[in-house]
Coordinates of C-alpha atoms in Angstrom, one line a residue:
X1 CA 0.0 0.0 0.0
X2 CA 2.6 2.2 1.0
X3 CA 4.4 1.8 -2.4
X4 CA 1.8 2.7 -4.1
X5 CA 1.6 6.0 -2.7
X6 CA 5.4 6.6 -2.9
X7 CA 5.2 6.1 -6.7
X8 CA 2.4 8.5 -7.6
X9 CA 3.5 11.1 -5.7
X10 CA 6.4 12.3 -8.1
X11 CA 3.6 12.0 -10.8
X12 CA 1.1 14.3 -8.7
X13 CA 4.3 16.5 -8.1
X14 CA 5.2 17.1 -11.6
X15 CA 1.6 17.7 -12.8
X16 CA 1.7 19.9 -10.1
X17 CA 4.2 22.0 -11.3
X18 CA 2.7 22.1 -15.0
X19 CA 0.5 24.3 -13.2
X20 CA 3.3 26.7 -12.3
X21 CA 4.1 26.5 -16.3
X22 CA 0.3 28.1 -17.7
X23 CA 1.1 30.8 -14.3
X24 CA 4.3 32.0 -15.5
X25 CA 2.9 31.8 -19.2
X26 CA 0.0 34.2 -17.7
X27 CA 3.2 36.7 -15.9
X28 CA 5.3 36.8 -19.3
X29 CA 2.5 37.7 -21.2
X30 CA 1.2 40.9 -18.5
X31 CA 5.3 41.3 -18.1
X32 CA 5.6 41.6 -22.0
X33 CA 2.8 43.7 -22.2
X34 CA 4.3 46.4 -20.1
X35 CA 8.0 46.1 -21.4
X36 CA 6.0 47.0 -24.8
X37 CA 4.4 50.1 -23.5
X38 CA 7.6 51.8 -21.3
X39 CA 10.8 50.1 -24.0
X40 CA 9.0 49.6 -27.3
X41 CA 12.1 49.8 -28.9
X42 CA 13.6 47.1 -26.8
X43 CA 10.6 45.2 -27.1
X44 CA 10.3 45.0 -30.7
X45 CA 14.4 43.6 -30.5
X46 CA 12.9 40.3 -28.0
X47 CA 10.7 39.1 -31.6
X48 CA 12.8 36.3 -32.0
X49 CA 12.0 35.0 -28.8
X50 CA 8.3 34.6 -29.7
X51 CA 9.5 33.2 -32.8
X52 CA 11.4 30.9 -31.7
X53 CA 9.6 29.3 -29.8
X54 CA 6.5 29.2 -32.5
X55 CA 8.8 27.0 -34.5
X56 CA 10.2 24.4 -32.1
X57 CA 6.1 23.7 -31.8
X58 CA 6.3 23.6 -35.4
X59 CA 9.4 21.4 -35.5
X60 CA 7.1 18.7 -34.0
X61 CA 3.6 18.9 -35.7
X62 CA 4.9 16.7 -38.6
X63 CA 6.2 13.6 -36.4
X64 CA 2.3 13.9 -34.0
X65 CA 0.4 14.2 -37.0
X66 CA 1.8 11.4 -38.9
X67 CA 2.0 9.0 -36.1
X68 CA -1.8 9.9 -35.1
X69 CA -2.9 9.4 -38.4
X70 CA -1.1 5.9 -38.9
X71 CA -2.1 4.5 -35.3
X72 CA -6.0 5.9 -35.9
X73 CA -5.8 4.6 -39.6
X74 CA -3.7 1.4 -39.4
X75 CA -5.7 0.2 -36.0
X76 CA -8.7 0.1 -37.9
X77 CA -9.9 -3.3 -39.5
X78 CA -12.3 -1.5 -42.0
X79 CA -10.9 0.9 -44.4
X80 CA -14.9 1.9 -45.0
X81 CA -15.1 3.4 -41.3
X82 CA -11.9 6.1 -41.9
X83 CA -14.1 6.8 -45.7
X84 CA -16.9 7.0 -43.6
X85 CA -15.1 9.2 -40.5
X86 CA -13.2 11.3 -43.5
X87 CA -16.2 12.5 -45.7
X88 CA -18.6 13.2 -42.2
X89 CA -16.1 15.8 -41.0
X90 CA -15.1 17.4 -44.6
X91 CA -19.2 18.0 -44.9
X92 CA -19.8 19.1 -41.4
X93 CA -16.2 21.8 -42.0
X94 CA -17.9 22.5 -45.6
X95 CA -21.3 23.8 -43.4
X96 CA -19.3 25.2 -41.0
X97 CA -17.0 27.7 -42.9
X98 CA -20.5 28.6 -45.1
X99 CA -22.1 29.6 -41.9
X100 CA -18.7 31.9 -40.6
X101 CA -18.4 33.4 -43.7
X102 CA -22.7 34.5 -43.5
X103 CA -21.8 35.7 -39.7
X104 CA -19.2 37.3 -40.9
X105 CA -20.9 39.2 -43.7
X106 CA -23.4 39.9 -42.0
X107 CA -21.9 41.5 -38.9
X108 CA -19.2 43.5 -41.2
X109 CA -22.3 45.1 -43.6
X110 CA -23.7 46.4 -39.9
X111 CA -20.8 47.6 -38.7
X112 CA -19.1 49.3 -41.5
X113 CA -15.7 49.3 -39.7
X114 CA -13.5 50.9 -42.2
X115 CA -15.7 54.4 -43.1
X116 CA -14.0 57.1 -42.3
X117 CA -10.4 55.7 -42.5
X118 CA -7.8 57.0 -44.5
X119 CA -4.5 55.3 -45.9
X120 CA -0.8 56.7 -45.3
X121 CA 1.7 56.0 -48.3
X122 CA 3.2 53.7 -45.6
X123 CA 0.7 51.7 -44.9
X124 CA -0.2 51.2 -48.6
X125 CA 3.5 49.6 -49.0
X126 CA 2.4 47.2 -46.4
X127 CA -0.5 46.4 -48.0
X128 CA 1.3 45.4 -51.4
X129 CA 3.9 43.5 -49.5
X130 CA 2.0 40.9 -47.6
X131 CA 0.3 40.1 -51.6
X132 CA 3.6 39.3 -52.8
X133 CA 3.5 35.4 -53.5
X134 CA 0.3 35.2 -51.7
X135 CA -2.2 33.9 -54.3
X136 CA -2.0 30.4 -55.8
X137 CA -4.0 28.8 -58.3
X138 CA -6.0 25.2 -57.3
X139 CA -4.2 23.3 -59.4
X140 CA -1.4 24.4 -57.6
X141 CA -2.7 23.8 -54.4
X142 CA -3.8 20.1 -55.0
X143 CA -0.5 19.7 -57.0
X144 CA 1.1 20.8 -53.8
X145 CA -0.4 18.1 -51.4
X146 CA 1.9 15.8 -53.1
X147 CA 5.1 15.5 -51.4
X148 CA 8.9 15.3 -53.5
X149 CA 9.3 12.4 -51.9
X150 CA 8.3 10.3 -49.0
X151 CA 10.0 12.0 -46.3
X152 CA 10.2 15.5 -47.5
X153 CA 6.6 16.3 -46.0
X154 CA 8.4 15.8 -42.7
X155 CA 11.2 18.1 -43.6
X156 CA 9.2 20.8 -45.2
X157 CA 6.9 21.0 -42.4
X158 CA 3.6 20.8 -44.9
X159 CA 0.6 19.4 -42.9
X160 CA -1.1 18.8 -45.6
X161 CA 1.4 16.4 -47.4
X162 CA 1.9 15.1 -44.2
X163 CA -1.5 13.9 -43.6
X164 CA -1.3 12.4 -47.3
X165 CA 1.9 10.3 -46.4
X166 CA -0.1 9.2 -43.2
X167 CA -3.1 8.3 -44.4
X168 CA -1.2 6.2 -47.3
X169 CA 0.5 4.3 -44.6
X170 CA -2.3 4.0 -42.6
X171 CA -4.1 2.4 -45.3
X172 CA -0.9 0.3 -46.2
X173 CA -0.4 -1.5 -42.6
X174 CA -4.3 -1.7 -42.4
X175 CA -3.8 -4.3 -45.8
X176 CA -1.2 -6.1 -44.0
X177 CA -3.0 -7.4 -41.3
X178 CA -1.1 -9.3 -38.3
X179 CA 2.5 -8.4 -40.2
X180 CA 1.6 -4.9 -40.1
X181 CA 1.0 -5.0 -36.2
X182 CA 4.8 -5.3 -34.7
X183 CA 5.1 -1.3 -37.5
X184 CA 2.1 0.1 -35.6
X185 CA 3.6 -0.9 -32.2
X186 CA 6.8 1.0 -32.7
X187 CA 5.1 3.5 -34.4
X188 CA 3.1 4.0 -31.0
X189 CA 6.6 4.1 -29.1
X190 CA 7.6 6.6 -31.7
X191 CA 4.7 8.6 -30.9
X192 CA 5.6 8.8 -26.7
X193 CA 8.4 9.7 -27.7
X194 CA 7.2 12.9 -29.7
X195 CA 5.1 13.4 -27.2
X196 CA 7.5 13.5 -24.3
X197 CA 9.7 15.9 -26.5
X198 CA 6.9 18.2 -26.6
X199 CA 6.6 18.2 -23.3
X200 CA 10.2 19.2 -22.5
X201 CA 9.6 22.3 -25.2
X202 CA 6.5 23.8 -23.3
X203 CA 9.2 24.5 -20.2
X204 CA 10.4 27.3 -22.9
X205 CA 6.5 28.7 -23.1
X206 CA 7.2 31.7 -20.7
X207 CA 10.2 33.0 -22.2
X208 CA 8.3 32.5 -25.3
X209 CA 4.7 34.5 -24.4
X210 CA 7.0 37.6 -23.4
X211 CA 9.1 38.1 -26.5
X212 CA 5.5 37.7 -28.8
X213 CA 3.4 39.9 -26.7
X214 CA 6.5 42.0 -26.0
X215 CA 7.2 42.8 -29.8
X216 CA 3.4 43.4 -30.5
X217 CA 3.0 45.7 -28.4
X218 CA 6.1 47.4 -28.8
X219 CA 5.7 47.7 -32.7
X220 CA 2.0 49.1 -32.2
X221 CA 1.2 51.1 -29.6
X222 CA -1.6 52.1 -27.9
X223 CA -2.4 54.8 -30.7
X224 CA -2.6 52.2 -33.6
X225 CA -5.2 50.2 -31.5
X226 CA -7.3 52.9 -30.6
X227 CA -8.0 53.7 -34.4
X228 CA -8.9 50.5 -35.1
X229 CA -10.9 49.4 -32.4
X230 CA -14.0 49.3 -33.9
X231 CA -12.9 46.2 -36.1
X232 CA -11.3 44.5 -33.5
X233 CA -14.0 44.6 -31.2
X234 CA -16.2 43.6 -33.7
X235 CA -14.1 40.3 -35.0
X236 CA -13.9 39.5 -31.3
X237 CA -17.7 39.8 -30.5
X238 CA -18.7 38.0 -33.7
X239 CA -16.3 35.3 -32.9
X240 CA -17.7 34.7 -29.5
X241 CA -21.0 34.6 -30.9
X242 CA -20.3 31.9 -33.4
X243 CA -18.4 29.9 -30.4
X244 CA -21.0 30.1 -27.6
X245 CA -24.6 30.6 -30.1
X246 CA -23.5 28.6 -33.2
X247 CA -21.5 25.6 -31.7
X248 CA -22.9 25.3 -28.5
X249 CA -26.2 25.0 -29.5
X250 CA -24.7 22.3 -32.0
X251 CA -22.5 20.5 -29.4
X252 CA -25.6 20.4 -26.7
X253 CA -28.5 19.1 -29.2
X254 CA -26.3 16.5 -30.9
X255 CA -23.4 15.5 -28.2
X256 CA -25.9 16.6 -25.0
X257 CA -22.4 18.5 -23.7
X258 CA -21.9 21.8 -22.3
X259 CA -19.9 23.7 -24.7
X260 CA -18.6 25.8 -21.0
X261 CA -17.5 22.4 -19.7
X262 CA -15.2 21.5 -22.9
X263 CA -14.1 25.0 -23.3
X264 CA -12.8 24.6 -19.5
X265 CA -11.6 21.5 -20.0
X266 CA -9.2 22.7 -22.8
X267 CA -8.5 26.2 -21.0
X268 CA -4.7 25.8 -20.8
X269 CA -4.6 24.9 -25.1
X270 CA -6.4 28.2 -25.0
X271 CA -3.9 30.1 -22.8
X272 CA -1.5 28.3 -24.8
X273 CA -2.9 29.8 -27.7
X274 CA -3.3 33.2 -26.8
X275 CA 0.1 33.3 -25.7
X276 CA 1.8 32.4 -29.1
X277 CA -1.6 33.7 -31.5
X278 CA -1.1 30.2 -33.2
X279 CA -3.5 27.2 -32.7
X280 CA -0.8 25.0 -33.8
X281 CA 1.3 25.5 -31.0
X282 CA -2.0 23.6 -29.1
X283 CA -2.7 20.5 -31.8
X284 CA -0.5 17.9 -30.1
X285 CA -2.3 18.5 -27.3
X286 CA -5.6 18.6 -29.0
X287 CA -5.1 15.0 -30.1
X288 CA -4.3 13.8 -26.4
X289 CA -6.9 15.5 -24.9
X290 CA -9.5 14.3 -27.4
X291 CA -8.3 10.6 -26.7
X292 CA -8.6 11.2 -23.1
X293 CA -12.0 12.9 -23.4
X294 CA -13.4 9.1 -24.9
X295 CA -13.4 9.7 -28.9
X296 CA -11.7 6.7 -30.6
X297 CA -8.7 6.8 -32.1
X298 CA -9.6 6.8 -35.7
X299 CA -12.0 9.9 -35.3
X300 CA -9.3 11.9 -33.4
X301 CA -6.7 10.7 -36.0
X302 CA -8.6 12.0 -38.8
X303 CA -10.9 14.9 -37.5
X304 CA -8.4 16.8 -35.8
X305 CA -5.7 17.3 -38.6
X306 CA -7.7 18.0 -41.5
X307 CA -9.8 19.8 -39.8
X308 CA -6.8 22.3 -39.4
X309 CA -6.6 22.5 -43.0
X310 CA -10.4 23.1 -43.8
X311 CA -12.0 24.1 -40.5
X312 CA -11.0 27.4 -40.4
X313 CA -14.4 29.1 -38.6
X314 CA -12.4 32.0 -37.5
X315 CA -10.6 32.7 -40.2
X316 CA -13.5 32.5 -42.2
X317 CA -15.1 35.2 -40.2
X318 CA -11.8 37.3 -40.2
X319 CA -11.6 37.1 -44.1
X320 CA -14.8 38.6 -44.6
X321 CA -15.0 41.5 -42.2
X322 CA -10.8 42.3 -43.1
X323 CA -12.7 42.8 -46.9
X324 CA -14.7 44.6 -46.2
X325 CA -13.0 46.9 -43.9
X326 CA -10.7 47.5 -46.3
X327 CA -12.8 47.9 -49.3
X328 CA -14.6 50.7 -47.2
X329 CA -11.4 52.2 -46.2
X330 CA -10.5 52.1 -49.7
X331 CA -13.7 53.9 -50.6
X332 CA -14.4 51.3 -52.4
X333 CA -16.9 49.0 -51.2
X334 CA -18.0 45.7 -52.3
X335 CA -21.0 44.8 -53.9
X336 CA -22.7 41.4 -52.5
X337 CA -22.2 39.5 -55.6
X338 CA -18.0 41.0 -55.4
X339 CA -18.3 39.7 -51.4
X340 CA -19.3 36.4 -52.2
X341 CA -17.1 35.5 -55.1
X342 CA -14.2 36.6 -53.2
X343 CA -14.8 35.0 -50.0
X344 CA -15.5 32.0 -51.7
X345 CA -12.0 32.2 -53.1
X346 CA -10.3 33.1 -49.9
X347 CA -11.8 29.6 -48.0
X348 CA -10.1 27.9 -50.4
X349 CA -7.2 29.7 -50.5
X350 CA -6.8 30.1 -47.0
X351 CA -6.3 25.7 -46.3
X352 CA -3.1 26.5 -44.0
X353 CA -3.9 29.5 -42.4
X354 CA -5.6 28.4 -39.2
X355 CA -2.0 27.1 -37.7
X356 CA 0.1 29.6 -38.8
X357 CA 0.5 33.1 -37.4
X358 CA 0.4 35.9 -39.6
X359 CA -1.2 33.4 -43.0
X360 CA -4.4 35.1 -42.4
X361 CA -3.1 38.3 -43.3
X362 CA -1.3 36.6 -46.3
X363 CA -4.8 35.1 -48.2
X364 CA -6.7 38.3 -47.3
X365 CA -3.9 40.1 -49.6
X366 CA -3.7 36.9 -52.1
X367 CA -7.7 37.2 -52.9
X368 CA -7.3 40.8 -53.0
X369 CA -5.0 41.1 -55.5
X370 CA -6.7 37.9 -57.7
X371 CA -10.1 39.9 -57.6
X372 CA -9.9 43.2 -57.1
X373 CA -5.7 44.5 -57.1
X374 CA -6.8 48.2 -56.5
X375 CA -7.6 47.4 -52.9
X376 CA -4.8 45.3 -51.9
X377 CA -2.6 48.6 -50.5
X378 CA -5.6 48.5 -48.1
X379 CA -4.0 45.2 -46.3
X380 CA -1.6 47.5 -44.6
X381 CA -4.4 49.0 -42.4
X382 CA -4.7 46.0 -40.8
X383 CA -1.4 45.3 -40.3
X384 CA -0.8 46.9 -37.1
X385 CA -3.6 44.4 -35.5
X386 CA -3.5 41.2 -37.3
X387 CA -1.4 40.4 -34.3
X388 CA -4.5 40.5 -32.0
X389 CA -7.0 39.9 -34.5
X390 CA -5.1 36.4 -35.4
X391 CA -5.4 35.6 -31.4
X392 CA -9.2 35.1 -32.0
X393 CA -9.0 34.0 -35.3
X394 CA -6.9 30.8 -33.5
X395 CA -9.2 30.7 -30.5
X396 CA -12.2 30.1 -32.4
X397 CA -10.6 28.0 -35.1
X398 CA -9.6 25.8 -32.5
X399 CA -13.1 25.8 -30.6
X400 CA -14.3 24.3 -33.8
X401 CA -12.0 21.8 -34.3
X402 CA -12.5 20.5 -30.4
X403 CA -16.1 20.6 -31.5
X404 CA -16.3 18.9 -34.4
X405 CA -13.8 16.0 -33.4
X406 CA -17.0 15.6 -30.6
X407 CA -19.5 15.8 -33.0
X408 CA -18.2 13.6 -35.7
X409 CA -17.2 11.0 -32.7
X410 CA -21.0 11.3 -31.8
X411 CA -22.3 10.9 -35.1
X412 CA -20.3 7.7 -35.9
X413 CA -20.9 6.6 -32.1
X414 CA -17.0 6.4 -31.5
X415 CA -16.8 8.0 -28.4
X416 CA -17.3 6.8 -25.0
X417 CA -20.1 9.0 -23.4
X418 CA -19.6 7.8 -20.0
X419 CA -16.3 8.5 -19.6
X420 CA -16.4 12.0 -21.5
X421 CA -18.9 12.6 -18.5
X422 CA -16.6 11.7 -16.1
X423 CA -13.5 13.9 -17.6
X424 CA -15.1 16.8 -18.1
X425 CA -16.7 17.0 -14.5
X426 CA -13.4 17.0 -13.0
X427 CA -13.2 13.3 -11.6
X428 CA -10.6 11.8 -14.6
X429 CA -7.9 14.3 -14.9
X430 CA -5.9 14.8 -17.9
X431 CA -2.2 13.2 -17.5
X432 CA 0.2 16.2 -18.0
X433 CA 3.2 14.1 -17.6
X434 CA 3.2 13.0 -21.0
X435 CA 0.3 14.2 -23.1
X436 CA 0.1 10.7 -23.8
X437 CA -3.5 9.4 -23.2
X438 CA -2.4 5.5 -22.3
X439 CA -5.6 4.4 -20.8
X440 CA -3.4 2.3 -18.6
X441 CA -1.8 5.5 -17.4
X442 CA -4.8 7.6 -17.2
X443 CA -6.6 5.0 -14.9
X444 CA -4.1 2.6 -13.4
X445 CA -6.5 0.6 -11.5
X446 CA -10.2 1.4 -12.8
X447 CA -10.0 -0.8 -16.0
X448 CA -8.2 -4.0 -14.4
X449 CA -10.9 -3.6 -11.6
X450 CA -13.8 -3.5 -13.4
X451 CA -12.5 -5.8 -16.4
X452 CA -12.0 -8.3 -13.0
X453 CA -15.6 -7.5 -11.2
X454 CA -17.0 -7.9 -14.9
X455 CA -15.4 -11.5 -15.0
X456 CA -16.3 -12.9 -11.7
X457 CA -20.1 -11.7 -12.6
X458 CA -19.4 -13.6 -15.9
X459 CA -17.9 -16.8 -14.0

């Protein structure tokens, strides 16, 4: 008995002092803030802090996604089910994005945010900037989902082509049967160890929050923000409104869950989030979390990922009030039938942009200049707060992909309803040691218990 206790304490210990992690995350960010107001020009120096630490999350998205997809894929006997799984959550994110873009619309022709603006020459040189190399063509786009070469979606860092190399060697050790199985197993050990990686790069979180937020701030101002606070305010209310009206009306009729109750669950991906204004930085965790909530495997394996690619709800909603902001500032507005052609475009366009910061900013100026290049100088306008803007733009697109993995999970009755119950009132917590979700970790004892109690009753 007494050994028992000895050997969870260390684990209580260190998920104790995870919690000391999201609290200095939460310092470095206030800490940040106030460097950027009282040394901006010292705070815009600290960028590559923020930067940095962006891409050492980056460095590892490849390795998680590929070993997800391949363990959901390759662990299922019938390829039908990941068809099935697959086209469910491509339709749901096709609804999904239809419905942000009519929010947004909607909510941008109210508010009119850009009247009354007016462009410096320096800001239009911003503008034209962020076009350069923006747009791309759909061949081009489905041409580019195919890697070089097996390996050089890992070293390119391209989700997309990623997921494609996955899903082929999913599919691959699915076919071979039992000689597949000893692949998938040290594919799983591959995957701890990613994980446990990870886990060592979140330590840098802090340092990283306070050169982002630092920089920001810094390069800004309080001036810049007050000009444009009628947009921001805006994007921020609309988003909300699509979270809290729009998906939790969806998550309580079909899943019968509390979107407050998986939005607290997930609260330190969010912080996590806010801190680095990329909902990359929180898909690893996204993937354990989801697995630890009850969804199967498969679902997790394929909602999650390609949902980063197509279920881009906030930036779907930030495209279309960024148009038209800058059409009006422009003074140039655009005509419904102009609105809807273009935004139409920009979803498409726009596959990547929910993980990366900054990519939002890139489409709005690639379907500019494809549809209407006299307003593309307007781009710089926004410039100064893409920064923050991009923060809810990854909060929401992130909302919808926790969402939708629930959703889809419920639809194709892979997830276990009891235990999502459990989690999210408090009484399974999430493993922080490892982000891994083994079931054996999560609940030492429970499962052998019951799988016992559940024999004897048999016997």
């Amino acid at each position: 008995m007494d050994t028992h206790q000895h050997e969870e304490d260390p684990v209580a210990a260190r998920r104790d002092r995870t919690h000391y992690l999201y609290l200095a995350v939460i310092g470095a960010v206030l800490l940040g803030i106030t460097v950027g107001f009282l040394a901006p020009g010292v705070a815009v120096e600290l960028k590559p802090l923020g930067t940095g630490f962006v891409n050492l999350i980056k460095m590892m998205i490849s390795p998680i996604i590929f070993c997800t997809i391949v363990l959901g894929v390759g662990s299922v006997r019938k390829a039908a089910k990941v068809g099935a799984v697959g086209g469910l959550a491509l339709g749901y994110f096709l609804v999904m994005s239809t419905v942000a873009l009519a929010i947004g619309l909607l909510v941008g022709n109210l508010l009119e945010p850009g009247s009354g603006l007016h462009l410096t020459k320096e800001i239009a040189e911003a503008g034209a900037q962020q076009a350069e190399g923006a747009s791309e063509s759909t061949p081009d786009f489905l041409l580019g989902i195919i890697p070089k070469t097996l390996v050089s979606a890992f070293t390119e860092g391209e989700v997309l082509q990623t997921l494609l190399v996955a899903l082929l060697a999913g599919f691959a050790l699915q076919a071979m049967g039992k000689a597949g199985e000893p692949v998938l197993r040290g594919i799983g050990h591959i995957q701890k160890l990613v994980f446990r990686i990870l886990g060592m790069i979140m330590w840098a979180a802090p340092v990283g929050a306070f050169g982002a937020i630092a920089a920001v701030v810094g390069a800004t101002g309080a001036a810049a923000l007050k000009s444009l606070a009628v947009i921001m305010i805006g994007f921020y209310v609309t988003c909300g409104l699509f979270v809290f009206v729009v998906l939790g009306a969806l998550l309580r009729l079909i899943a019968g869950i509390n979107i407050w109750s998986l939005l607290k669950y997930l609260g330190r991906e969010f912080l996590l989030i806010l801190s680095t204004s990329s909902s990359e930085s929180a898909l690893p965790r996204l993937i354990a979390k989801m697995e630890h909530l009850g969804v199967s495997k498969p679902v997790v394996g394929i909602t999650v990922p390609t949902g980063y690619s197509f279920n881009l709800d906030g930036t779907a909603i930030y495209l279309t009030m960024a148009s038209l902001f800058t059409a009006e500032a422009m003074g140039n507005p655009l005509s419904i039938g102009e609105q809807i052609s273009l935004l139409v475009f920009m979803i498409i366009a726009s596959k990547g942009a929910a993980g990366v910061t900054g990519a939002g900013l890139a489409t709005l100026a690639g379907g500019l200049q494809s549809h209407r290049p006299e307003l593309v100088d307007g781009v710089g306008l926004i410039v100064g707060i893409d920064r923050f803007m991009s923060e809810a733009r990854a909060l929401t697109n992130f909302a919808g992909n926790a969402v939708a993995t629930v959703l889809v999970g419920t639809w194709t009755k892979e997830i276990d309803k009891a235990r999502a119950a459990e989690v999210l009132a408090g009484r399974v917590p999430f493993d922080e040691k490892t982000l891994v979700d083994d079931h054996a970790a999560a609940l030492p004892d429970q499962r052998t218990e019951e799988g016992e109690e559940k024999a004897r009753a048999g016997v």
